[in-house]
Short mmCIF file of C-alpha atoms and ligand atoms in Angstrom, two decimals:
data_model
loop_
_atom_site.label_atom_id
_atom_site.label_comp_id
_atom_site.label_asym_id
_atom_site.label_seq_id
_atom_site.Cartn_x
_atom_site.Cartn_y
_atom_site.Cartn_z
CA UNK A 1335 86.48 -79.01 -103.01
CA UNK A 1336 84.72 -79.49 -99.71
CA UNK A 1337 87.25 -77.45 -97.73
CA UNK A 1338 87.18 -74.54 -100.19
CA UNK A 1339 83.38 -74.42 -100.23
CA UNK A 1340 83.30 -74.60 -96.42
CA UNK A 1341 85.67 -71.63 -96.12
CA UNK A 1342 83.46 -69.60 -98.45
CA UNK A 1343 80.30 -70.57 -96.56
CA UNK A 1344 81.88 -69.69 -93.20
CA UNK A 1345 82.77 -66.19 -94.41
CA UNK A 1346 79.42 -65.69 -96.13
CA UNK A 1347 77.71 -66.92 -92.95
CA UNK A 1348 79.36 -64.15 -90.94
CA UNK A 1349 82.29 -65.95 -89.30
CA UNK A 1350 84.89 -63.26 -88.83
CA UNK A 1351 87.65 -64.99 -86.86
CA UNK A 1352 90.85 -66.72 -87.97
CA UNK A 1353 90.24 -69.14 -90.84
CA UNK A 1354 92.96 -71.52 -91.99
CA UNK A 1355 92.85 -73.98 -94.92
CA UNK A 1356 95.53 -76.65 -94.80
CA UNK A 1357 96.26 -78.67 -97.93
CA UNK A 1358 99.22 -80.38 -99.54
CA UNK A 1359 98.32 -80.00 -103.20
CA UNK A 1360 99.90 -77.01 -104.95
CA UNK A 1361 96.57 -75.75 -106.34
CA UNK A 1362 93.98 -73.90 -104.25
CA UNK A 1363 90.65 -75.77 -103.92
CA UNK A 1364 89.32 -76.86 -107.30
CA UNK A 1365 87.03 -79.43 -108.94
CA UNK A 1366 88.64 -82.61 -110.23
CA UNK A 1367 86.09 -83.66 -112.89
CA UNK A 1368 88.02 -82.23 -115.88
CA UNK A 1369 91.15 -84.20 -114.89
CA UNK A 1370 89.73 -87.31 -116.58
CA UNK A 1371 87.92 -85.40 -119.31
CA UNK A 1372 88.44 -81.96 -120.88
CA UNK A 1373 91.69 -81.14 -119.05
CA UNK A 1374 93.19 -84.55 -119.84
CA UNK A 1375 92.30 -84.09 -123.49
CA UNK A 1376 93.84 -80.60 -123.52
CA UNK A 1377 90.50 -78.91 -124.21
CA UNK A 1378 90.11 -76.87 -121.03
CA UNK A 1379 92.26 -75.29 -118.31
CA UNK A 1380 91.30 -75.53 -114.65
CA UNK A 1381 90.62 -71.82 -114.18
CA UNK A 1382 86.85 -72.30 -114.49
CA UNK A 1383 86.98 -75.04 -111.87
CA UNK A 1384 88.49 -73.07 -109.00
CA UNK A 1385 86.18 -73.00 -105.97
CA UNK A 1386 87.16 -69.39 -105.30
CA UNK A 1387 89.24 -67.04 -107.44
CA UNK A 1388 92.90 -66.88 -106.30
CA UNK A 1389 92.50 -63.37 -104.83
CA UNK A 1390 89.44 -64.38 -102.80
CA UNK A 1391 91.53 -66.03 -100.08
CA UNK A 1392 93.58 -62.96 -99.30
CA UNK A 1393 90.70 -60.53 -99.52
CA UNK A 1394 88.65 -62.74 -97.21
CA UNK A 1395 91.52 -63.34 -94.76
CA UNK A 1396 91.61 -67.07 -95.37
CA UNK A 1397 95.13 -68.39 -94.75
CA UNK A 1398 96.12 -71.08 -97.25
CA UNK A 1399 98.79 -73.22 -95.60
CA UNK A 1400 100.62 -75.58 -97.95
CA UNK A 1401 101.50 -78.40 -95.60
CA UNK A 1402 100.65 -81.97 -94.70
CA UNK A 1403 98.57 -82.44 -91.59
CA UNK A 1404 100.15 -85.31 -89.64
CA UNK A 1405 97.72 -85.68 -86.76
CA UNK A 1406 94.97 -84.16 -84.65
CA UNK A 1407 95.70 -83.60 -80.99
CA UNK A 1408 92.21 -83.51 -79.51
CA UNK A 1409 93.04 -82.60 -75.87
CA UNK A 1410 95.31 -79.73 -77.03
CA UNK A 1411 92.84 -78.75 -79.83
CA UNK A 1412 95.70 -78.65 -82.35
CA UNK A 1413 96.40 -79.95 -85.85
CA UNK A 1414 100.00 -81.10 -86.11
CA UNK A 1415 101.71 -80.29 -89.39
CA UNK A 1416 104.86 -81.63 -91.01
CA UNK A 1417 108.01 -79.71 -90.11
CA UNK A 1418 106.93 -79.68 -86.47
CA UNK A 1419 104.44 -76.84 -86.72
CA UNK A 1420 100.96 -76.95 -85.26
CA UNK A 1421 97.78 -74.92 -85.68
CA UNK A 1422 95.34 -74.39 -82.84
CA UNK A 1423 91.65 -74.71 -83.58
CA UNK A 1424 88.37 -73.83 -81.98
CA UNK A 1425 86.47 -75.85 -84.55
CA UNK A 1426 87.94 -78.24 -87.09
CA UNK A 1427 86.52 -79.52 -90.38
CA UNK A 1428 88.27 -82.51 -91.93
CA UNK A 1429 87.94 -82.77 -95.73
CA UNK A 1430 90.90 -84.99 -96.58
CA UNK A 1431 89.04 -86.78 -99.39
CA UNK A 1432 90.35 -90.08 -100.64
CA UNK A 1433 93.48 -91.59 -102.06
CA UNK A 1434 93.77 -94.09 -104.86
CA UNK A 1435 93.85 -97.76 -103.98
CA UNK A 1436 97.14 -99.26 -105.05
CA UNK A 1437 97.56 -102.59 -106.81
CA UNK A 1438 100.03 -104.67 -104.86
CA UNK A 1439 101.35 -106.40 -107.98
CA UNK A 1440 104.74 -107.09 -109.52
CA UNK A 1441 105.61 -104.27 -111.89
CA UNK A 1442 102.94 -101.89 -110.57
CA UNK A 1443 105.64 -99.28 -109.89
CA UNK A 1444 107.16 -99.42 -113.36
CA UNK A 1445 107.34 -96.08 -115.18
CA UNK A 1446 104.32 -95.76 -117.45
CA UNK A 1447 101.89 -97.19 -114.87
CA UNK A 1448 99.75 -94.25 -113.71
CA UNK A 1449 97.00 -93.41 -111.26
CA UNK A 1450 94.63 -90.46 -111.51
CA UNK A 1451 93.65 -88.13 -108.70
CA UNK A 1452 95.72 -84.97 -109.02
CA UNK A 1453 96.62 -82.42 -111.68
CA UNK A 1454 100.13 -83.92 -111.78
CA UNK A 1455 98.64 -87.38 -112.44
CA UNK A 1456 96.51 -86.03 -115.29
CA UNK A 1457 99.51 -84.16 -116.77
CA UNK A 1458 101.64 -87.31 -116.64
CA UNK A 1459 99.00 -89.41 -118.42
CA UNK A 1460 98.52 -86.68 -121.03
CA UNK A 1461 102.25 -86.61 -121.73
CA UNK A 1462 102.42 -90.37 -122.26
CA UNK A 1463 99.23 -90.60 -124.29
CA UNK A 1464 100.42 -89.69 -127.74
CA UNK A 1465 98.30 -90.51 -130.78
CA UNK A 1466 98.79 -94.13 -131.79
CA UNK A 1467 99.99 -95.25 -128.33
CA UNK A 1468 98.47 -98.37 -126.76
CA UNK A 1469 96.99 -97.88 -123.30
CA UNK A 1470 95.71 -100.32 -120.75
CA UNK A 1471 93.07 -99.15 -118.28
CA UNK A 1472 92.62 -101.29 -115.19
CA UNK A 1473 89.15 -100.99 -113.65
CA UNK A 1474 85.98 -99.67 -115.28
CA UNK A 1475 84.36 -97.62 -112.55
CA UNK A 1476 83.68 -93.97 -113.34
CA UNK A 1477 87.33 -92.88 -113.52
CA UNK A 1478 88.32 -95.94 -115.59
CA UNK A 1479 85.43 -95.36 -118.00
CA UNK A 1480 86.17 -91.66 -118.39
CA UNK A 1481 89.89 -92.21 -118.93
CA UNK A 1482 89.12 -94.96 -121.44
CA UNK A 1483 86.83 -92.57 -123.33
CA UNK A 1484 89.23 -89.61 -123.22
CA UNK A 1485 92.27 -91.63 -124.30
CA UNK A 1486 90.25 -93.12 -127.15
CA UNK A 1487 89.19 -89.61 -128.19
CA UNK A 1488 92.89 -88.64 -128.12
CA UNK A 1489 93.71 -91.30 -130.69
CA UNK A 1490 95.08 -93.85 -128.23
CA UNK A 1491 94.22 -97.53 -128.70
CA UNK A 1492 92.70 -98.60 -125.38
CA UNK A 1493 92.23 -102.01 -123.81
CA UNK A 1494 90.29 -101.99 -120.53
CA UNK A 1495 90.35 -104.84 -118.05
CA UNK A 1496 87.52 -105.22 -115.58
CA UNK A 1497 86.66 -107.91 -113.04
CA UNK A 1498 82.89 -107.81 -113.65
CA UNK A 1499 80.83 -108.48 -116.75
CA UNK A 1500 80.43 -104.85 -117.86
CA UNK A 1501 81.56 -101.30 -117.04
CA UNK A 1502 79.78 -99.67 -114.07
CA UNK A 1503 77.66 -102.77 -113.60
CA UNK A 1504 78.06 -102.85 -109.82
CA UNK A 1505 76.75 -99.26 -109.47
CA UNK A 1506 74.21 -99.07 -112.29
CA UNK A 1507 73.16 -102.69 -112.87
CA UNK A 1508 73.45 -105.13 -115.77
CA UNK A 1509 71.18 -103.23 -118.20
CA UNK A 1510 73.18 -100.01 -117.93
CA UNK A 1511 76.42 -102.01 -117.82
CA UNK A 1512 75.56 -103.62 -121.16
CA UNK A 1513 74.74 -100.20 -122.60
CA UNK A 1514 78.04 -98.74 -121.45
CA UNK A 1515 79.95 -101.77 -122.76
CA UNK A 1516 78.34 -101.24 -126.18
CA UNK A 1517 79.31 -97.57 -126.17
CA UNK A 1518 82.96 -98.33 -125.38
CA UNK A 1519 83.18 -101.21 -127.87
CA UNK A 1520 81.62 -99.11 -130.62
CA UNK A 1521 84.31 -96.49 -129.98
CA UNK A 1522 86.96 -99.13 -130.63
CA UNK A 1523 87.87 -100.10 -127.07
CA UNK A 1524 88.77 -103.70 -126.35
CA UNK A 1525 87.00 -104.70 -123.13
CA UNK A 1526 88.55 -107.61 -121.29
CA UNK A 1527 85.73 -108.48 -118.89
CA UNK A 1528 85.73 -111.00 -116.06
CA UNK A 1529 89.48 -110.83 -115.77
CA UNK A 1530 92.14 -108.99 -113.77
CA UNK A 1531 95.72 -107.93 -114.16
CA UNK A 1532 98.10 -110.06 -112.09
CA UNK A 1533 101.39 -108.38 -113.05
CA UNK A 1534 102.95 -105.72 -115.21
CA UNK A 1535 106.12 -106.42 -117.16
CA UNK A 1536 108.70 -104.33 -118.98
CA UNK A 1537 112.43 -103.72 -119.11
CA UNK A 1538 112.63 -100.05 -118.02
CA UNK A 1539 109.02 -99.13 -118.50
CA UNK A 1540 105.70 -100.92 -118.68
CA UNK A 1541 105.42 -102.95 -121.88
CA UNK A 1542 102.62 -105.40 -121.11
CA UNK A 1543 100.27 -106.71 -118.46
CA UNK A 1544 99.47 -110.35 -117.76
CA UNK A 1545 95.94 -111.25 -116.67
CA UNK A 1546 94.63 -114.04 -114.47
CA UNK A 1547 93.17 -115.74 -117.54
CA UNK A 1548 96.59 -115.68 -119.15
CA UNK A 1549 96.05 -112.79 -121.57
CA UNK A 1550 99.17 -110.85 -122.49
CA UNK A 1551 98.15 -107.23 -123.12
CA UNK A 1552 100.79 -105.08 -124.80
CA UNK A 1553 100.79 -101.42 -123.79
CA UNK A 1554 102.83 -98.21 -123.80
CA UNK A 1555 101.07 -96.88 -120.71
CA UNK A 1556 98.63 -98.17 -118.11
CA UNK A 1557 96.17 -96.31 -115.90
CA UNK A 1558 95.11 -98.08 -112.72
CA UNK A 1559 91.66 -96.93 -111.60
CA UNK A 1560 90.55 -99.35 -108.91
CA UNK A 1561 88.82 -96.98 -106.51
CA UNK A 1562 89.82 -94.87 -103.54
CA UNK A 1563 90.08 -95.34 -99.84
CA UNK A 1564 89.11 -92.49 -97.51
CA UNK A 1565 92.12 -90.56 -96.16
CA UNK A 1566 91.77 -90.92 -92.41
CA UNK A 1567 95.39 -91.41 -91.32
CA UNK A 1568 95.58 -88.09 -89.48
CA UNK A 1569 92.95 -89.32 -87.04
CA UNK A 1570 94.98 -92.26 -85.79
CA UNK A 1571 94.80 -92.35 -81.97
CA UNK A 1572 92.74 -89.14 -81.95
CA UNK A 1573 89.55 -90.69 -80.59
CA UNK A 1574 87.57 -89.51 -83.65
CA UNK A 1575 85.48 -92.49 -84.77
CA UNK A 1576 86.35 -93.94 -88.17
CA UNK A 1577 84.70 -96.76 -90.13
CA UNK A 1578 84.89 -96.61 -93.93
CA UNK A 1579 85.61 -92.89 -93.57
CA UNK A 1580 84.99 -90.49 -90.72
CA UNK A 1581 81.69 -91.23 -89.01
CA UNK A 1582 79.52 -88.13 -88.83
CA UNK A 1583 75.90 -87.55 -87.94
CA UNK A 1584 73.35 -85.76 -90.10
CA UNK A 1585 74.90 -82.41 -89.07
CA UNK A 1586 78.39 -83.49 -90.23
CA UNK A 1587 79.55 -83.74 -86.58
CA UNK A 1588 82.00 -86.42 -85.49
CA UNK A 1589 81.82 -88.03 -82.07
CA UNK A 1590 84.26 -85.36 -80.78
CA UNK A 1591 82.60 -82.00 -80.09
CA UNK A 1592 83.82 -79.24 -82.40
CA UNK A 1593 85.24 -81.63 -85.03
CA UNK A 1594 83.34 -82.06 -88.31
CA UNK A 1595 83.93 -83.88 -91.61
CA UNK A 1596 82.59 -83.53 -95.16
CA UNK A 1597 83.16 -84.75 -98.71
CA UNK A 1598 84.61 -88.06 -99.92
CA UNK A 1599 86.02 -88.81 -96.47
CA UNK A 1600 82.75 -88.40 -94.55
CA UNK A 1601 80.61 -91.43 -93.82
CA UNK A 1602 77.42 -89.57 -93.03
CA UNK A 1603 74.06 -90.47 -91.58
CA UNK A 1604 71.55 -89.53 -94.25
CA UNK A 1605 67.89 -89.05 -93.30
CA UNK A 1606 66.73 -91.05 -96.36
CA UNK A 1607 69.54 -93.39 -97.28
CA UNK A 1608 71.00 -94.27 -93.88
CA UNK A 1609 74.77 -94.36 -93.44
CA UNK A 1610 76.60 -93.59 -96.68
CA UNK A 1611 79.90 -92.26 -97.95
CA UNK A 1612 79.65 -90.55 -101.32
CA UNK A 1613 82.57 -89.99 -103.69
CA UNK A 1614 81.08 -87.35 -105.97
CA UNK A 1615 81.55 -83.66 -106.72
CA UNK A 1616 78.04 -82.41 -105.90
CA UNK A 1617 78.21 -84.02 -102.48
CA UNK A 1618 81.67 -82.58 -101.80
CA UNK A 1619 80.33 -79.13 -102.62
CA UNK A 1620 77.01 -79.32 -100.78
CA UNK A 1621 78.27 -81.18 -97.75
CA UNK A 1622 81.19 -78.74 -97.38
CA UNK A 1623 78.62 -75.95 -97.17
CA UNK A 1624 76.39 -77.96 -94.82
CA UNK A 1625 79.30 -78.71 -92.48
CA UNK A 1626 80.20 -75.01 -92.40
CA UNK A 1627 76.62 -74.13 -91.48
CA UNK A 1628 76.77 -76.69 -88.67
CA UNK A 1629 80.04 -75.11 -87.49
CA UNK A 1630 78.17 -71.80 -87.39
CA UNK A 1631 75.53 -73.33 -85.13
CA UNK A 1632 72.83 -74.61 -87.49
CA UNK A 1633 71.14 -77.81 -86.44
CA UNK A 1634 69.55 -78.72 -89.78
CA UNK A 1635 70.25 -82.16 -91.13
CA UNK A 1636 72.14 -82.62 -94.40
CA UNK A 1637 69.49 -84.43 -96.41
CA UNK A 1638 70.67 -83.72 -99.95
CA UNK A 1639 69.19 -86.18 -102.44
CA UNK A 1640 72.54 -87.08 -103.96
CA UNK A 1641 73.28 -86.48 -107.62
CA UNK A 1642 76.30 -87.05 -109.83
CA UNK A 1643 77.26 -87.10 -113.48
CA UNK A 1644 79.80 -88.71 -115.77
CA UNK A 1645 80.82 -87.70 -119.30
CA UNK A 1646 82.05 -90.39 -121.67
CA UNK A 1647 82.59 -89.60 -125.38
CA UNK A 1648 79.58 -87.49 -126.38
CA UNK A 1649 77.40 -89.23 -123.82
CA UNK A 1650 76.21 -87.72 -120.56
CA UNK A 1651 75.19 -89.84 -117.66
CA UNK A 1652 73.26 -88.26 -114.78
CA UNK A 1653 72.18 -89.95 -111.57
CA UNK A 1654 69.93 -88.95 -108.70
CA UNK A 1655 69.30 -90.74 -105.39
CA UNK A 1656 71.24 -93.59 -103.85
CA UNK A 1657 70.75 -97.34 -103.89
CA UNK A 1658 73.07 -100.29 -103.46
CA UNK A 1659 70.57 -103.11 -103.92
CA UNK A 1660 67.33 -102.88 -105.84
CA UNK A 1661 64.78 -105.44 -106.96
CA UNK A 1662 63.37 -103.68 -110.01
CA UNK A 1663 64.85 -101.59 -112.79
CA UNK A 1664 62.32 -99.81 -114.98
CA UNK A 1665 63.29 -98.26 -118.30
CA UNK A 1666 61.67 -95.23 -119.92
CA UNK A 1667 62.97 -94.72 -123.42
CA UNK A 1668 64.91 -96.95 -125.75
CA UNK A 1669 67.85 -99.10 -124.70
CA UNK A 1670 68.56 -99.64 -128.41
CA UNK A 1671 68.85 -95.89 -129.06
CA UNK A 1672 70.85 -95.51 -125.84
CA UNK A 1673 68.62 -92.69 -124.63
CA UNK A 1674 66.92 -93.69 -121.43
CA UNK A 1675 65.92 -92.82 -117.93
CA UNK A 1676 66.14 -95.87 -115.68
CA UNK A 1677 64.44 -96.12 -112.28
CA UNK A 1678 65.69 -98.23 -109.37
CA UNK A 1679 63.02 -99.50 -106.97
CA UNK A 1680 63.40 -101.40 -103.73
CA UNK A 1681 60.25 -102.97 -102.28
CA UNK A 1682 58.24 -100.65 -104.51
CA UNK A 1683 59.98 -97.47 -103.26
CA UNK A 1684 61.80 -95.33 -105.82
CA UNK A 1685 65.38 -94.98 -104.55
CA UNK A 1686 67.38 -93.73 -107.54
CA UNK A 1687 67.22 -92.90 -111.22
CA UNK A 1688 69.80 -92.73 -113.97
CA UNK A 1689 69.67 -90.85 -117.26
CA UNK A 1690 71.73 -91.55 -120.34
CA UNK A 1691 71.46 -88.63 -122.76
CA UNK A 1692 67.97 -88.05 -121.46
CA UNK A 1693 66.26 -86.64 -118.37
CA UNK A 1694 68.30 -83.47 -117.92
CA UNK A 1695 70.70 -82.46 -115.17
CA UNK A 1696 68.80 -82.94 -111.90
CA UNK A 1697 70.64 -79.94 -110.43
CA UNK A 1698 70.02 -77.52 -113.29
CA UNK A 1699 66.92 -78.61 -115.15
CA UNK A 1700 64.09 -78.53 -112.62
CA UNK A 1701 61.54 -79.56 -115.24
CA UNK A 1702 63.61 -82.54 -116.39
CA UNK A 1703 62.70 -86.15 -115.70
CA UNK A 1704 65.62 -86.69 -113.33
CA UNK A 1705 64.74 -83.66 -111.20
CA UNK A 1706 61.17 -84.97 -111.04
CA UNK A 1707 62.51 -88.40 -110.08
CA UNK A 1708 64.58 -86.69 -107.35
CA UNK A 1709 61.42 -85.18 -105.88
CA UNK A 1710 59.73 -88.60 -105.87
CA UNK A 1711 62.82 -90.14 -104.23
CA UNK A 1712 62.77 -87.44 -101.52
CA UNK A 1713 59.16 -88.40 -100.74
CA UNK A 1714 60.00 -92.13 -100.70
CA UNK A 1715 57.26 -92.49 -103.29
CA UNK A 1716 55.94 -95.82 -104.56
CA UNK A 1717 55.17 -95.05 -108.18
CA UNK A 1718 53.49 -97.60 -110.42
CA UNK A 1719 56.35 -99.12 -112.48
CA UNK A 1720 54.11 -99.17 -115.59
CA UNK A 1721 53.59 -95.43 -115.24
CA UNK A 1722 57.35 -94.87 -114.83
CA UNK A 1723 57.93 -96.68 -118.13
CA UNK A 1724 55.10 -94.91 -119.93
CA UNK A 1725 56.37 -92.04 -122.08
CA UNK A 1726 52.90 -90.50 -122.12
CA UNK A 1727 52.84 -89.98 -118.35
CA UNK A 1728 54.44 -86.84 -116.97
CA UNK A 1729 56.52 -87.86 -113.96
CA UNK A 1730 55.44 -84.68 -112.23
CA UNK A 1731 51.83 -85.77 -112.31
CA UNK A 1732 52.43 -89.38 -111.52
CA UNK A 1733 49.84 -90.90 -109.24
CA UNK A 1734 51.80 -92.17 -106.30
CA UNK A 1735 50.98 -94.11 -103.27
CA UNK A 1736 52.72 -92.61 -100.25
CA UNK A 1737 54.83 -94.89 -98.15
C1 LIG B 131 89.76 -87.61 -112.18
C2 LIG B 131 88.50 -87.41 -111.41
C3 LIG B 131 87.32 -87.10 -112.07
C4 LIG B 131 86.14 -86.93 -111.37
N1 LIG B 131 85.00 -86.65 -112.06
C5 LIG B 131 83.83 -86.54 -111.40
C6 LIG B 131 82.62 -86.30 -112.11
O1 LIG B 131 82.59 -86.21 -113.34
N2 LIG B 131 81.46 -86.21 -111.41
C7 LIG B 131 81.44 -86.32 -110.05
O2 LIG B 131 80.37 -86.24 -109.45
N3 LIG B 131 82.58 -86.53 -109.33
C8 LIG B 131 83.77 -86.64 -109.98
N4 LIG B 131 84.93 -86.88 -109.28
C9 LIG B 131 84.88 -87.00 -107.81
C10 LIG B 131 85.08 -85.65 -107.11
O3 LIG B 131 86.18 -85.00 -107.68
C11 LIG B 131 85.32 -85.89 -105.63
O4 LIG B 131 84.13 -86.39 -105.09
C12 LIG B 131 85.73 -84.60 -104.90
O5 LIG B 131 86.99 -84.19 -105.33
C13 LIG B 131 85.78 -84.82 -103.41
O6 LIG B 131 86.14 -83.62 -102.80
P1 LIG B 131 86.78 -83.58 -101.34
O7 LIG B 131 86.99 -82.15 -101.02
O8 LIG B 131 85.99 -84.43 -100.43
O9 LIG B 131 88.18 -84.35 -101.49
P2 LIG B 131 89.42 -84.06 -102.43
O10 LIG B 131 89.03 -83.37 -103.68
O11 LIG B 131 90.15 -85.36 -102.54
O12 LIG B 131 90.29 -83.08 -101.57
C14 LIG B 131 90.98 -83.51 -100.41
C15 LIG B 131 92.23 -82.66 -100.27
O13 LIG B 131 92.82 -82.91 -99.01
C16 LIG B 131 94.22 -83.03 -99.19
N5 LIG B 131 94.76 -83.81 -98.07
C17 LIG B 131 94.49 -85.11 -97.76
N6 LIG B 131 95.16 -85.46 -96.64
C18 LIG B 131 95.87 -84.38 -96.26
C19 LIG B 131 96.76 -84.11 -95.19
N7 LIG B 131 97.06 -85.04 -94.28
N8 LIG B 131 97.30 -82.88 -95.11
C20 LIG B 131 97.01 -81.92 -96.02
N9 LIG B 131 96.17 -82.11 -97.05
C21 LIG B 131 95.61 -83.33 -97.16
C22 LIG B 131 94.32 -83.72 -100.55
O14 LIG B 131 95.62 -83.57 -101.09
C23 LIG B 131 93.28 -82.97 -101.32
O15 LIG B 131 93.79 -81.78 -101.83
C24 LIG B 131 86.13 -87.06 -109.96
C25 LIG B 131 87.32 -87.38 -109.29
C26 LIG B 131 88.48 -87.55 -109.99
C27 LIG B 131 89.75 -87.91 -109.25
#
């Protein structure tokens, strides 16, 4: 995603020299969101999710090289590829994304135990997920929740195991966690909370999982969705600084001149939120473009007020801002009706907002409540929590006390 957008931005920005995109997936750059949703359920192909149409690369003289980058030789200014080849660079953008965390458990490699990152992963899950099958989902972050929802919609009986009390609780808090738990339970999902899988068992294929609390969960397939780790292996011994991803400044520059990073792999210095690494589509897209502009000589900081979305069943979740710890969560709307906008405040400053079937897409609906919240977040506003909760008060006209 990030690499494809960067290539497009470089050409649109007037860069006319040699442009090479190295990647080891068979598809040209595309968006992954449907892999856990419409594509998994067989409702949509990926053609609408390509970053650029297939022909764009040739007509814009962008060389797509299907290879694995093995290392970066900084003194020689070369990327070393498998099969002994290397590509020289003047400037280099690293957008290697993330790879799924593995569970180091007995039976985790049994056939029928899946992960989800690639088209091949999604195809394999789809093939195993016939109507009436029993699936186990391990982890209830965004991917786990979406796979749980999609499999349920496909007529699969799903049990989901999660270490915390409720789905998405660590990102969205206990109120939203309880809401999401209710949505999954109402759809027929068995949530096994506060527990974890300790081993998978089966003769030739996964048949059950055993949990720490001694539950024996029978299944025909299992999907492990326990997060990603940033893919930084190619930078080993390169001198490019790495710490929970590739460390970049606000212009997407690493500590080595001429080398940039963007997307899931980039741990960037954000003017509002400090140092963060974001694993969402909108960031991959916008930061890929921002990095390309920096490569072209721009010195503007990447200060995007982050947004993301998640689709589960018929519900749409939208989020704007960024916060890890907050001291107040204010609800506008009705938790009972599951239609709310929730606001996260830290020391009185609005840091993030979440919408469940309410508030609009902060990227598309500029008059929506979440877009308005995004503008308050960008100003580090200190809105009155009572006004945030008050349906009668237009967020746009909220009286705020500046920081
Ligand atoms: C199933 C799924 C659903 C998602 N749904 C949503 C959603 O609804 N909303 C949302 O906001 N976000 C969603 N995301 C997250 C979003 O897709 C990611 O944030 C985005 O893909 C990150 O883009 P990227 O370009 O940084 O990395 P990636 O998309 O991971 O691309 C990195 C590429 O680099 C390649 N690569 C890595 N190392 C090497 C190497 N050494 N040599 C060659 N190639 C290499 C990889 O194979 C990959 O093709 C979803 C992710 C998944 C997996």
